[in-house]
Short mmCIF file of C-alpha atoms in Angstrom, two decimals:
data_model
loop_
_atom_site.label_atom_id
_atom_site.label_comp_id
_atom_site.label_asym_id
_atom_site.label_seq_id
_atom_site.Cartn_x
_atom_site.Cartn_y
_atom_site.Cartn_z
CA SER A 4 -24.38 47.43 -5.68
CA TYR A 5 -24.55 46.91 -9.85
CA THR A 6 -20.41 46.53 -9.80
CA THR A 7 -20.33 43.98 -7.54
CA CYS A 8 -22.91 41.88 -9.26
CA VAL A 9 -21.31 42.59 -12.49
CA ALA A 10 -18.45 41.19 -11.17
CA ALA A 11 -19.57 37.85 -9.32
CA LEU A 12 -21.67 37.31 -12.20
CA CYS A 13 -18.78 37.44 -14.55
CA ALA A 14 -16.65 35.16 -12.14
CA PHE A 15 -19.18 32.77 -11.78
CA VAL A 16 -19.42 32.45 -15.49
CA ALA A 17 -15.69 32.34 -16.00
CA ALA A 18 -15.75 29.36 -13.41
CA CYS A 19 -18.30 27.37 -14.93
CA GLY A 20 -17.19 28.14 -18.85
CA SER A 21 -13.02 27.22 -17.95
CA SER A 22 -14.44 23.98 -17.67
CA GLY A 23 -16.85 24.01 -20.28
CA LEU A 24 -20.11 23.33 -17.82
CA THR A 25 -23.38 24.12 -19.20
CA ALA A 26 -25.46 22.86 -16.48
CA SER A 27 -24.92 23.41 -12.54
CA LEU A 28 -23.36 20.86 -10.40
CA PRO A 29 -25.09 19.54 -7.42
CA ALA A 30 -24.80 21.86 -4.43
CA GLU A 31 -24.20 19.89 -1.41
CA TRP A 32 -20.84 18.69 -3.02
CA GLN A 33 -17.69 21.04 -1.89
CA HIS A 34 -15.05 20.21 -4.56
CA GLU A 35 -14.62 19.37 -8.46
CA GLN A 36 -12.55 18.30 -10.68
CA HIS A 37 -12.67 17.99 -14.82
CA PHE A 38 -11.60 16.57 -17.47
CA GLU A 39 -11.68 16.07 -21.49
CA ALA A 40 -12.88 12.48 -22.56
CA PRO A 41 -11.16 12.18 -25.87
CA ALA A 42 -13.32 9.97 -27.68
CA PRO A 43 -16.46 7.96 -26.76
CA GLY A 44 -15.97 4.29 -25.44
CA LEU A 45 -14.73 2.91 -21.82
CA VAL A 46 -12.81 5.02 -20.10
CA LYS A 47 -9.92 4.30 -17.46
CA LEU A 48 -7.83 7.02 -15.25
CA SER A 49 -6.35 6.75 -12.23
CA LEU A 50 -7.31 9.07 -9.37
CA PRO A 51 -4.71 11.51 -7.96
CA PRO A 52 -3.57 11.93 -4.75
CA ALA A 53 -5.27 14.92 -4.05
CA THR A 54 -8.69 13.46 -5.38
CA LEU A 55 -8.42 10.55 -2.47
CA ASP A 56 -7.51 13.44 0.03
CA THR A 57 -11.03 15.01 0.07
CA ALA A 58 -13.10 12.45 -0.42
CA ARG A 59 -14.18 9.37 2.10
CA PRO A 60 -12.17 7.05 3.19
CA ALA A 61 -13.98 4.23 0.69
CA LEU A 62 -15.16 6.97 -1.76
CA GLU A 63 -18.42 7.11 -0.91
CA ASP A 64 -18.90 10.62 -1.93
CA LEU A 65 -17.29 10.78 -5.69
CA ARG A 66 -19.78 11.42 -8.30
CA LEU A 67 -19.12 11.64 -11.55
CA TYR A 68 -21.58 14.23 -13.99
CA ASP A 69 -21.19 15.01 -17.59
CA ASN A 70 -21.50 18.45 -19.13
CA ALA A 71 -24.93 18.55 -19.17
CA GLY A 72 -25.31 17.85 -15.80
CA VAL A 73 -26.41 13.52 -15.80
CA GLU A 74 -24.80 11.33 -13.46
CA VAL A 75 -22.24 8.91 -15.14
CA PRO A 76 -21.98 5.73 -13.06
CA TYR A 77 -18.53 4.24 -12.75
CA LEU A 78 -16.97 1.80 -11.23
CA ILE A 79 -13.32 1.82 -8.31
CA GLU A 80 -10.77 -0.77 -9.41
CA ARG A 81 -8.34 -1.04 -6.31
CA PRO A 82 -5.25 -2.78 -7.61
CA LYS A 83 -4.01 -5.20 -4.97
CA PRO A 84 -1.50 -8.30 -4.67
CA ALA A 85 -2.98 -11.53 -5.10
CA GLY A 86 -2.40 -13.68 -2.13
CA LYS A 87 0.98 -15.94 -2.85
CA ILE A 88 1.33 -19.71 -2.75
CA THR A 89 3.99 -20.25 0.31
CA GLN A 90 4.23 -24.06 1.14
CA ALA A 91 6.08 -26.72 2.03
CA ALA A 92 9.03 -28.40 0.28
CA LYS A 93 7.85 -31.60 -1.94
CA SER A 94 11.38 -33.63 -1.10
CA PHE A 95 13.79 -32.10 1.27
CA GLN A 96 17.42 -33.74 1.72
CA VAL A 97 20.75 -32.30 3.64
CA SER A 98 24.15 -33.49 3.34
CA VAL A 99 27.26 -31.96 5.29
CA GLU A 100 30.29 -32.30 2.34
CA GLY A 101 32.82 -30.29 4.00
CA ALA A 102 33.22 -26.84 4.48
CA PHE A 103 29.38 -26.96 3.11
CA THR A 104 26.06 -27.40 4.14
CA VAL A 105 23.99 -28.73 0.53
CA VAL A 106 20.34 -28.59 0.82
CA THR A 107 18.32 -30.29 -1.90
CA ILE A 108 14.49 -29.73 -2.30
CA GLU A 109 12.30 -30.67 -4.72
CA SER A 110 9.93 -27.41 -5.15
CA GLY A 111 6.00 -29.14 -5.65
CA LEU A 112 4.95 -26.19 -7.37
CA THR A 113 4.09 -25.66 -11.38
CA GLN A 114 4.03 -21.73 -11.22
CA PRO A 115 6.96 -19.78 -11.30
CA ILE A 116 8.95 -19.85 -7.90
CA GLU A 117 10.64 -17.09 -6.41
CA GLY A 118 12.06 -17.28 -3.28
CA VAL A 119 12.77 -20.63 -0.41
CA SER A 120 12.85 -19.85 3.28
CA LEU A 121 15.06 -22.39 5.86
CA GLU A 122 14.06 -23.68 8.77
CA THR A 123 16.23 -24.25 11.67
CA PRO A 124 16.56 -24.35 15.25
CA ALA A 125 20.28 -22.89 15.96
CA ARG A 126 19.88 -20.03 17.86
CA ALA A 127 22.83 -17.72 16.85
CA PHE A 128 24.44 -17.69 13.67
CA LEU A 129 25.81 -15.78 9.85
CA LYS A 130 26.02 -18.06 6.93
CA ALA A 131 26.05 -17.29 3.12
CA VAL A 132 24.33 -19.04 0.63
CA ARG A 133 24.54 -20.20 -2.75
CA VAL A 134 21.29 -20.97 -5.07
CA ASP A 135 20.96 -22.80 -7.75
CA GLY A 136 17.87 -23.88 -10.03
CA LEU A 137 16.77 -26.74 -12.21
CA SER A 138 14.23 -26.59 -14.57
CA ASP A 139 14.26 -28.68 -17.33
CA GLY A 140 17.13 -31.27 -18.06
CA GLU A 141 20.64 -32.17 -15.69
CA ARG A 142 21.80 -28.73 -16.35
CA TRP A 143 21.75 -26.34 -12.96
CA GLN A 144 21.11 -22.62 -13.27
CA THR A 145 22.91 -20.30 -10.63
CA LEU A 146 20.31 -17.92 -9.37
CA ALA A 147 22.00 -16.01 -6.45
CA ARG A 148 25.16 -16.10 -4.33
CA GLY A 149 26.57 -14.83 -1.08
CA GLN A 150 23.08 -14.44 0.17
CA PRO A 151 22.99 -14.28 3.70
CA ILE A 152 20.69 -15.92 6.03
CA PHE A 153 21.26 -15.39 10.14
CA ARG A 154 19.51 -15.53 13.90
CA GLU A 155 20.81 -12.70 16.44
CA PRO A 156 20.96 -13.70 19.74
CA GLY A 157 18.15 -11.87 20.25
CA GLY A 158 16.09 -13.57 18.04
CA ALA A 159 15.54 -11.54 14.70
CA SER A 160 16.29 -13.67 12.11
CA GLN A 161 16.48 -13.86 8.08
CA LEU A 162 16.21 -17.24 6.57
CA HIS A 163 14.69 -15.85 3.47
CA ILE A 164 16.43 -16.23 0.26
CA ALA A 165 15.16 -14.44 -2.79
CA ILE A 166 15.64 -15.79 -6.48
CA PRO A 167 14.77 -14.93 -9.66
CA ALA A 168 11.53 -16.14 -11.03
CA GLY A 169 11.17 -19.19 -12.72
CA ALA A 170 9.39 -22.51 -12.94
CA TRP A 171 12.57 -24.14 -10.80
CA GLN A 172 11.37 -27.72 -10.24
CA ARG A 173 14.76 -28.35 -7.89
CA LEU A 174 16.44 -26.00 -5.75
CA ARG A 175 20.11 -26.87 -4.33
CA LEU A 176 21.23 -24.19 -1.59
CA THR A 177 24.96 -24.60 -0.61
CA VAL A 178 25.28 -22.32 2.66
CA LEU A 179 29.37 -21.77 3.35
CA ASP A 180 30.32 -23.36 6.49
CA GLN A 181 34.04 -22.46 6.55
CA ARG A 182 34.15 -19.85 9.20
CA SER A 183 31.55 -21.54 11.39
CA GLN A 184 30.15 -24.87 12.48
CA PRO A 185 27.66 -26.29 10.28
CA ILE A 186 23.81 -25.90 11.79
CA PRO A 187 21.17 -28.19 11.02
CA PHE A 188 18.48 -27.83 8.63
CA THR A 189 15.03 -28.95 9.21
CA GLY A 190 12.37 -27.95 6.58
CA ALA A 191 12.58 -25.36 3.77
CA ARG A 192 9.33 -22.98 2.30
CA VAL A 193 9.55 -22.38 -1.60
CA HIS A 194 7.28 -19.60 -2.20
CA ALA A 195 5.34 -18.87 -5.54
CA ALA A 196 5.88 -15.56 -7.52
CA ALA A 197 2.66 -13.34 -8.03
CA VAL A 198 0.84 -14.34 -10.92
CA GLU A 199 0.50 -10.72 -12.47
CA PRO A 200 3.16 -7.81 -11.30
CA VAL A 201 0.72 -4.76 -9.79
CA PRO A 202 0.85 -1.37 -10.69
CA VAL A 203 2.47 1.36 -8.04
CA GLU A 204 3.45 4.75 -8.08
CA ALA A 205 5.86 6.96 -6.12
CA VAL A 206 4.72 9.29 -3.25
CA PRO A 207 6.68 12.36 -2.49
CA VAL A 208 6.87 11.94 0.88
CA THR A 209 8.75 14.12 3.88
CA ILE A 210 9.79 13.77 6.97
CA ALA A 211 7.91 15.81 9.91
CA GLY A 212 9.29 15.00 13.00
CA ARG A 213 12.18 12.70 14.57
CA ASP A 214 12.42 11.53 18.09
CA GLU A 215 15.02 9.97 20.06
CA ASN A 216 13.47 7.70 22.51
CA PRO A 217 15.73 5.47 24.74
CA GLY A 218 16.17 2.44 22.06
CA GLU A 219 14.14 3.35 19.55
CA THR A 220 13.60 6.53 17.11
CA ARG A 221 10.04 7.25 16.20
CA LEU A 222 9.95 9.13 12.32
CA THR A 223 6.48 10.77 11.67
CA LEU A 224 6.55 10.85 7.70
CA ASN A 225 4.12 13.14 5.98
CA LEU A 226 2.37 11.37 3.01
CA GLY A 227 0.66 14.97 1.41
CA ALA A 228 -3.09 12.88 1.45
CA ALA A 229 -5.24 10.88 3.06
CA ASN A 230 -6.86 7.36 1.85
CA LEU A 231 -3.54 6.15 0.00
CA ASP A 232 -3.18 2.33 -0.57
CA VAL A 233 0.64 2.09 0.26
CA ALA A 234 2.38 -0.62 -0.76
CA ALA A 235 5.59 -0.62 0.45
CA ILE A 236 8.40 1.94 2.52
CA GLN A 237 12.49 2.08 1.24
CA ILE A 238 14.66 2.92 3.69
CA ASP A 239 17.88 4.93 2.53
CA THR A 240 20.88 4.94 5.38
CA THR A 241 24.53 5.18 4.99
CA GLU A 242 25.19 2.33 7.69
CA PRO A 243 27.60 0.13 6.17
CA LEU A 244 25.91 -2.66 8.98
CA PHE A 245 23.22 -3.19 10.58
CA THR A 246 19.83 -4.89 11.61
CA ARG A 247 16.42 -3.32 12.77
CA LEU A 248 13.72 -4.21 13.35
CA VAL A 249 11.06 -1.77 12.08
CA THR A 250 7.30 -1.22 12.79
CA VAL A 251 5.08 0.88 10.61
CA ALA A 252 1.75 2.28 12.44
CA VAL A 253 -0.28 5.14 11.79
CA PRO A 254 -1.81 7.46 14.65
CA GLN A 255 -4.96 6.33 16.02
CA VAL A 256 -7.33 8.33 18.82
CA ALA A 257 -9.02 5.96 21.28
CA GLN A 258 -10.36 6.95 24.19
CA ASP A 259 -9.38 10.71 24.77
CA ALA A 260 -5.65 9.17 23.91
CA ILE A 261 -3.49 9.09 20.36
CA ARG A 262 -2.26 5.59 20.02
CA GLU A 263 -0.23 3.57 17.41
CA GLN A 264 -2.34 1.01 15.31
CA PRO A 265 0.96 -0.86 14.19
CA LEU A 266 0.21 -1.54 10.30
CA ALA A 267 3.66 -4.16 9.65
CA HIS A 268 6.68 -5.38 11.07
CA ARG A 269 10.16 -5.70 8.96
CA LEU A 270 13.34 -6.64 9.74
CA VAL A 271 15.68 -4.47 7.52
CA TYR A 272 19.47 -5.20 7.67
CA ARG A 273 22.97 -4.82 5.74
CA VAL A 274 25.19 -7.56 6.60
CA THR A 275 28.39 -9.40 4.97
CA VAL A 276 29.91 -12.73 5.30
CA GLU A 277 33.77 -12.83 5.13
CA GLY A 278 34.52 -13.22 1.43
CA GLN A 279 31.40 -12.00 0.36
CA PRO A 280 29.94 -8.89 -1.09
CA ALA A 281 27.35 -6.82 1.36
CA SER A 282 23.99 -7.43 0.90
CA GLY A 283 20.77 -6.04 2.68
CA ASN A 284 17.32 -5.35 2.58
CA LEU A 285 15.85 -2.40 2.95
CA THR A 286 12.18 -2.53 2.29
CA VAL A 287 9.34 -2.82 4.42
CA PRO A 288 6.18 -4.18 2.50
CA VAL A 289 2.71 -2.60 4.16
CA GLU A 290 -0.01 -3.27 1.50
CA SER A 291 -2.34 -1.55 3.42
CA PRO A 292 -4.99 1.34 3.13
CA VAL A 293 -3.85 4.83 5.38
CA HIS A 294 -6.79 7.11 5.88
CA SER A 295 -4.13 9.78 7.69
CA ARG A 296 -1.85 11.99 6.23
CA GLU A 297 0.46 11.08 8.92
CA LEU A 298 2.75 7.31 9.14
CA LEU A 299 4.62 6.45 12.02
CA LEU A 300 8.11 4.88 11.47
CA LEU A 301 9.19 2.96 15.07
CA ILE A 302 12.89 1.97 14.30
CA GLU A 303 14.09 -0.36 17.16
CA ASN A 304 17.41 0.29 18.11
CA GLN A 305 17.80 -1.71 21.42
CA ASP A 306 21.55 -0.99 22.45
CA SER A 307 23.06 0.51 18.92
CA PRO A 308 23.05 3.86 18.20
CA PRO A 309 20.23 5.63 15.69
CA LEU A 310 20.33 4.66 11.98
CA PRO A 311 21.54 7.51 10.27
CA ILE A 312 18.04 8.34 7.58
CA THR A 313 19.54 9.74 4.22
CA ALA A 314 15.73 9.49 1.95
CA LEU A 315 12.83 7.42 2.81
CA ARG A 316 10.76 6.13 -0.07
CA VAL A 317 7.03 5.65 -0.01
CA GLU A 318 4.85 3.95 -3.05
CA ARG A 319 1.61 3.59 -3.08
CA HIS A 320 -0.79 1.44 -5.37
CA PRO A 321 -3.27 3.48 -8.12
CA VAL A 322 -6.87 3.93 -7.82
CA TYR A 323 -8.11 3.58 -11.02
CA LEU A 324 -11.97 5.10 -12.14
CA VAL A 325 -13.48 3.30 -14.79
CA PHE A 326 -16.50 4.78 -16.51
CA LEU A 327 -18.82 4.77 -20.21
CA ALA A 328 -17.98 8.02 -21.87
CA ARG A 329 -21.32 8.25 -24.10
CA SER A 330 -19.99 11.24 -25.93
CA ALA A 331 -16.10 13.32 -26.11
CA VAL A 332 -17.47 15.83 -23.88
CA THR A 333 -16.70 17.62 -20.71
CA TYR A 334 -17.13 15.34 -17.29
CA HIS A 335 -16.86 17.12 -13.71
CA LEU A 336 -15.73 15.11 -10.93
CA LEU A 337 -17.27 15.82 -7.76
CA THR A 338 -15.19 14.71 -3.71
CA GLY A 339 -16.40 16.31 -0.64
CA ASN A 340 -19.88 15.39 1.08
CA SER A 341 -19.94 13.76 4.67
CA ARG A 342 -23.36 12.94 4.92
CA CYS A 343 -24.36 11.51 0.89
CA ALA A 344 -24.93 7.60 0.93
CA ALA A 345 -22.67 5.25 -1.40
CA PRO A 346 -23.87 4.93 -4.93
CA ASN A 347 -25.17 2.00 -6.01
CA TYR A 348 -24.96 1.96 -9.71
CA ASP A 349 -25.84 -1.50 -12.23
CA LEU A 350 -22.56 -2.29 -13.74
CA ALA A 351 -22.94 -5.83 -13.99
CA ALA A 352 -22.14 -5.85 -17.73
CA LEU A 353 -19.38 -2.93 -17.21
CA GLY A 354 -17.39 -5.22 -14.43
CA ALA A 355 -17.04 -7.76 -17.28
CA ASN A 356 -14.98 -5.44 -19.61
CA LEU A 357 -12.23 -3.83 -17.42
CA LYS A 358 -9.58 -6.14 -17.96
CA PRO A 359 -8.79 -5.09 -21.79
CA VAL A 360 -9.62 -1.50 -21.15
CA ALA A 361 -5.87 0.14 -21.13
CA LEU A 362 -5.33 2.99 -18.79
CA SER A 363 -5.78 6.77 -20.16
CA ALA A 364 -3.55 9.45 -20.56
CA LEU A 365 -5.95 12.24 -18.87
CA GLU A 366 -5.23 14.70 -16.31
CA LEU A 367 -7.30 16.19 -14.31
CA SER A 368 -7.77 19.48 -13.27
CA PRO A 369 -6.63 20.88 -10.47
CA LEU A 370 -9.09 20.55 -7.27
CA ALA A 371 -11.66 23.56 -7.01
CA ASP A 372 -14.28 24.84 -5.05
CA ASN A 373 -17.72 23.38 -6.73
CA PRO A 374 -19.18 27.52 -7.82
CA ALA A 375 -22.83 25.74 -6.72
CA TYR A 376 -21.21 24.61 -3.14
CA ARG A 377 -24.02 25.59 -0.24
CA ALA A 378 -23.08 24.22 3.20
CA PRO A 379 -24.92 22.33 4.62
CA GLU A 380 -27.08 23.28 8.01
CA VAL A 381 -25.09 22.73 11.57
CA LEU A 382 -27.62 20.49 12.94
CA ALA A 383 -28.72 18.89 9.96
CA GLY A 384 -27.76 15.72 10.58
CA ILE A 385 -29.53 15.55 13.77
CA GLN A 386 -31.95 12.67 14.30
CA GLU A 387 -35.41 14.43 15.06
CA GLY A 388 -36.95 11.65 17.01
CA GLY A 389 -36.13 10.19 20.45
CA THR A 390 -36.95 8.03 23.33
CA ALA A 391 -40.69 7.85 24.12
CA LEU A 392 -41.41 9.76 27.34
CA ASP A 393 -43.63 7.64 30.09
CA VAL A 394 -45.93 10.94 31.73
CA THR A 395 -48.65 8.95 33.62
CA ALA A 396 -46.35 10.49 36.97
CA TRP A 397 -47.11 14.36 35.61
CA LYS A 398 -50.81 15.48 36.11
CA TYR A 399 -50.05 18.16 33.12
CA ARG A 400 -48.42 18.87 30.51
CA LYS A 401 -47.76 21.75 27.47
#
């Protein structure tokens, strides 16, 4: 009817006019978001989780169009931590001085150091360590006190000691032996700090399910979006003293069954040595892309009661989109095309200028349906060609 046609036309004009669109968008993309470029020049913006959730895992279907309907080339930047250098200490000396074991090492690294790991064949122990550092001159600086090192009878161990990042030429580790016999140390490894910090963002997460099995707690976490570069998970618990081995995994369908694909393992703990304050580590580094909305947390309890979890915090690395804005107009970001090929832009010149580009404080509009979207045919993706048939044995054909 005339009234229906007028209403549909008004709805289409309103959808286009709300984002200043002067040309129709491609009909093969289902979702649209828009934003205003403040000025001509390089623009760098962070893609929100909703955009990553509707796009394909490698962002092959991400497209950017200007107000005139012209496709705009772009680059995707995924900040990831660079590989940290870990190597054996240049020199290693051990001495027993009364109720202390003193380990003195020379780092052999010129870049800042953020930790040291001891090596020992001892099987079951719990000790506190004080770390002093020497950068230049002859004045030692105390870097850490009461840091626990331990190994449990079941094999779980914690021998890494974190220290403030600095150019420490020598480190002195004093192990307290007042409550137990000294243990042998056979070596040490030093851990260099990251050259540049990698940005992280908090991810709102909810616990979608909790299953208590014999010796294991299974938590199902709802991340709210797929295709996130998960950096780490932090566990909050009121348990005063504990050690647990935690596995982070994603559900995976394989051979008509749902299995778990492990992404990370880490020992989380909160322990105390007599006379020292409690110390712990409740963070599980993941550093892996997660292409599903769900994440599994498997906590090994063995003979201990389940760990009371009060909160879980998940961090992700942002994904940046960088492009050259020719003018200060409205730009449209499209996602939701399962059949398009990945774009192939020649942006060698743009890539050389990425580092000085500051992150723009731009907010994309909420995810909306592309008003020009046309659903593909059901059988459009089936190949027309087939296997050649040998028909020489048949007399008739039609």
